[in-house]
mmCIF file of C-alpha atoms in Angstrom:
data_model
loop_
_atom_site.group_PDB
_atom_site.id
_atom_site.type_symbol
_atom_site.label_atom_id
_atom_site.label_comp_id
_atom_site.label_asym_id
_atom_site.label_seq_id
_atom_site.Cartn_x
_atom_site.Cartn_y
_atom_site.Cartn_z
ATOM 1 C CA MET A 1 25.858 -1.611 -3.951
ATOM 2 C CA ILE A 2 22.273 -1.640 -2.663
ATOM 3 C CA LYS A 3 21.997 2.104 -3.332
ATOM 4 C CA VAL A 4 23.020 1.508 -6.949
ATOM 5 C CA TRP A 5 20.310 -1.132 -7.411
ATOM 6 C CA ILE A 6 17.651 1.055 -5.812
ATOM 7 C CA THR A 7 18.658 3.969 -8.050
ATOM 8 C CA LEU A 8 18.536 1.742 -11.149
ATOM 9 C CA LEU A 9 15.152 0.372 -10.118
ATOM 10 C CA LEU A 10 13.714 3.861 -9.657
ATOM 11 C CA LEU A 11 15.132 5.041 -12.987
ATOM 12 C CA SER A 12 13.872 2.003 -14.862
ATOM 13 C CA SER A 13 10.363 2.406 -13.457
ATOM 14 C CA HIS A 14 10.351 5.978 -14.773
ATOM 15 C CA LEU A 15 11.854 5.038 -18.134
ATOM 16 C CA PHE A 16 9.481 2.135 -18.638
ATOM 17 C CA GLY A 17 6.496 3.687 -16.882
ATOM 18 C CA GLU A 18 2.947 3.650 -18.026
ATOM 19 C CA PRO A 19 0.192 6.180 -18.238
ATOM 20 C CA ASP A 20 -1.326 7.172 -14.890
ATOM 21 C CA TRP A 21 -4.711 5.618 -15.710
ATOM 22 C CA LYS A 22 -7.897 6.668 -13.980
ATOM 23 C CA TYR A 23 -10.687 4.104 -13.952
ATOM 24 C CA SER A 24 -13.767 6.308 -13.810
ATOM 25 C CA PHE A 25 -14.741 9.329 -15.847
ATOM 26 C CA GLU A 26 -15.874 11.223 -12.742
ATOM 27 C CA GLU A 27 -12.511 10.665 -11.051
ATOM 28 C CA ALA A 28 -10.781 11.795 -14.241
ATOM 29 C CA LYS A 29 -12.848 14.986 -14.520
ATOM 30 C CA GLN A 30 -11.949 15.971 -10.948
ATOM 31 C CA TYR A 31 -8.261 15.213 -11.488
ATOM 32 C CA SER A 32 -8.307 16.995 -14.845
ATOM 33 C CA TYR A 33 -9.937 20.056 -13.319
ATOM 34 C CA ASN A 34 -7.303 20.180 -10.567
ATOM 35 C CA THR A 35 -4.367 19.724 -12.968
ATOM 36 C CA ASN A 36 -5.806 21.549 -16.007
ATOM 37 C CA LYS A 37 -5.036 18.582 -18.281
ATOM 38 C CA PRO A 38 -7.318 17.402 -21.088
ATOM 39 C CA ILE A 39 -8.844 13.946 -20.742
ATOM 40 C CA MET A 40 -8.151 10.968 -23.003
ATOM 41 C CA ILE A 41 -10.692 8.166 -22.628
ATOM 42 C CA MET A 42 -9.881 4.694 -23.925
ATOM 43 C CA LEU A 43 -12.847 2.356 -24.267
ATOM 44 C CA SER A 44 -11.487 -1.166 -24.242
ATOM 45 C CA ARG A 45 -12.548 -4.732 -23.622
ATOM 46 C CA GLU A 46 -10.887 -7.948 -22.599
ATOM 47 C CA GLY A 47 -9.809 -10.090 -25.548
ATOM 48 C CA CYS A 48 -9.518 -7.153 -27.954
ATOM 49 C CA ASP A 49 -6.362 -7.600 -30.038
ATOM 50 C CA ALA A 50 -6.226 -3.935 -31.073
ATOM 51 C CA CYS A 51 -6.571 -2.909 -27.399
ATOM 52 C CA TRP A 52 -3.727 -5.269 -26.507
ATOM 53 C CA TYR A 53 -1.570 -3.650 -29.200
ATOM 54 C CA MET A 54 -2.270 -0.163 -27.840
ATOM 55 C CA GLU A 55 -1.634 -1.206 -24.232
ATOM 56 C CA ASN A 56 1.484 -3.303 -24.838
ATOM 57 C CA ILE A 57 3.161 -1.576 -27.763
ATOM 58 C CA VAL A 58 1.977 2.013 -28.221
ATOM 59 C CA PHE A 59 1.511 2.921 -24.542
ATOM 60 C CA LYS A 60 4.967 1.519 -23.723
ATOM 61 C CA ASP A 61 6.704 3.926 -26.113
ATOM 62 C CA ALA A 62 8.676 6.621 -24.268
ATOM 63 C CA ASN A 63 7.430 9.444 -26.521
ATOM 64 C CA VAL A 64 3.787 8.387 -26.126
ATOM 65 C CA ILE A 65 4.237 8.142 -22.359
ATOM 66 C CA ARG A 66 5.698 11.684 -22.294
ATOM 67 C CA LEU A 67 2.755 12.986 -24.313
ATOM 68 C CA LEU A 68 0.241 11.176 -22.113
ATOM 69 C CA GLU A 69 1.731 12.871 -19.054
ATOM 70 C CA ARG A 70 0.027 16.009 -20.411
ATOM 71 C CA PHE A 71 -3.369 14.242 -20.298
ATOM 72 C CA THR A 72 -5.601 12.641 -17.737
ATOM 73 C CA PRO A 73 -5.900 9.144 -19.242
ATOM 74 C CA VAL A 74 -9.021 7.109 -18.460
ATOM 75 C CA TYR A 75 -9.281 3.377 -19.098
ATOM 76 C CA LEU A 76 -12.810 1.984 -19.254
ATOM 77 C CA ASP A 77 -13.571 -1.663 -19.980
ATOM 78 C CA VAL A 78 -16.926 -1.607 -21.803
ATOM 79 C CA SER A 79 -17.837 -5.007 -20.315
ATOM 80 C CA LYS A 80 -17.116 -4.119 -16.700
ATOM 81 C CA ASP A 81 -17.014 -0.357 -16.135
ATOM 82 C CA ILE A 82 -19.625 2.379 -16.252
ATOM 83 C CA VAL A 83 -19.311 4.109 -19.621
ATOM 84 C CA PRO A 84 -21.091 7.482 -19.781
ATOM 85 C CA LYS A 85 -23.827 7.517 -22.456
ATOM 86 C CA ALA A 86 -22.047 10.281 -24.373
ATOM 87 C CA PHE A 87 -19.213 7.880 -25.209
ATOM 88 C CA THR A 88 -20.648 5.479 -27.764
ATOM 89 C CA TYR A 89 -18.619 2.875 -29.585
ATOM 90 C CA ALA A 90 -18.995 0.418 -32.424
ATOM 91 C CA GLY A 91 -15.819 -1.432 -31.516
ATOM 92 C CA THR A 92 -12.778 -1.199 -29.309
ATOM 93 C CA PRO A 93 -10.550 0.529 -28.755
ATOM 94 C CA THR A 94 -12.372 3.813 -29.120
ATOM 95 C CA PHE A 95 -10.735 7.022 -27.895
ATOM 96 C CA TYR A 96 -12.387 10.265 -26.823
ATOM 97 C CA PHE A 97 -10.654 13.517 -25.951
ATOM 98 C CA THR A 98 -12.348 16.098 -23.731
ATOM 99 C CA ASP A 99 -11.458 19.264 -21.889
ATOM 100 C CA THR A 100 -11.459 19.459 -18.081
ATOM 101 C CA THR A 101 -15.270 19.752 -18.004
ATOM 102 C CA GLY A 102 -15.878 16.736 -20.233
ATOM 103 C CA GLU A 103 -16.664 18.716 -23.391
ATOM 104 C CA SER A 104 -15.377 17.080 -26.577
ATOM 105 C CA ILE A 105 -12.149 18.474 -28.074
ATOM 106 C CA LEU A 106 -11.938 16.169 -31.080
ATOM 107 C CA GLU A 107 -14.091 13.565 -32.818
ATOM 108 C CA SER A 108 -13.681 10.080 -31.422
ATOM 109 C CA PHE A 109 -10.918 7.901 -32.816
ATOM 110 C CA GLN A 110 -11.626 4.205 -33.351
ATOM 111 C CA GLY A 111 -9.135 1.400 -33.657
ATOM 112 C CA ALA A 112 -5.448 0.988 -33.026
ATOM 113 C CA ALA A 113 -2.722 3.261 -34.355
ATOM 114 C CA ASN A 114 1.017 2.895 -34.560
ATOM 115 C CA VAL A 115 3.273 4.974 -32.309
ATOM 116 C CA LYS A 116 3.883 7.673 -34.922
ATOM 117 C CA ASP A 117 0.209 8.162 -35.797
ATOM 118 C CA PHE A 118 -1.000 8.041 -32.192
ATOM 119 C CA SER A 119 1.682 10.567 -31.178
ATOM 120 C CA ALA A 120 0.475 12.842 -33.989
ATOM 121 C CA LEU A 121 -3.113 12.479 -32.737
ATOM 122 C CA LEU A 122 -2.088 13.386 -29.169
ATOM 123 C CA ASN A 123 -0.164 16.416 -30.449
ATOM 124 C CA GLU A 124 -3.202 17.500 -32.482
ATOM 125 C CA VAL A 125 -5.383 17.382 -29.384
ATOM 126 C CA LEU A 126 -2.821 19.341 -27.346
ATOM 127 C CA GLU A 127 -2.724 22.062 -30.019
ATOM 128 C CA LYS A 128 -6.492 22.650 -29.777
#
């Protein structure tokens, strides 16, 4: 019986996983270079309702999680973390997409998006 519970626990953690966030751009660039995955940067801040929506609704969707496995996701809190000067923002969340060297792939995306639209954005980046 214990083996069944352990198996279910492992499966549920995979099914309801989250993105493998990095918490510094430098760490993300190194990881991205080693894995050849583009980088998705999310600029966020505590108390941001749109950020909460992305984190608790969009990033919990199984399709979005599968797409994000093809990226190196970076989570930067604009109030607490070091945000490279190249990544400006007027509000949060703001998303940037770069190649493994940090060069921009797509214009920044500001605000929240529903699962369908954010999935389409991720697919667009992957096609470039």
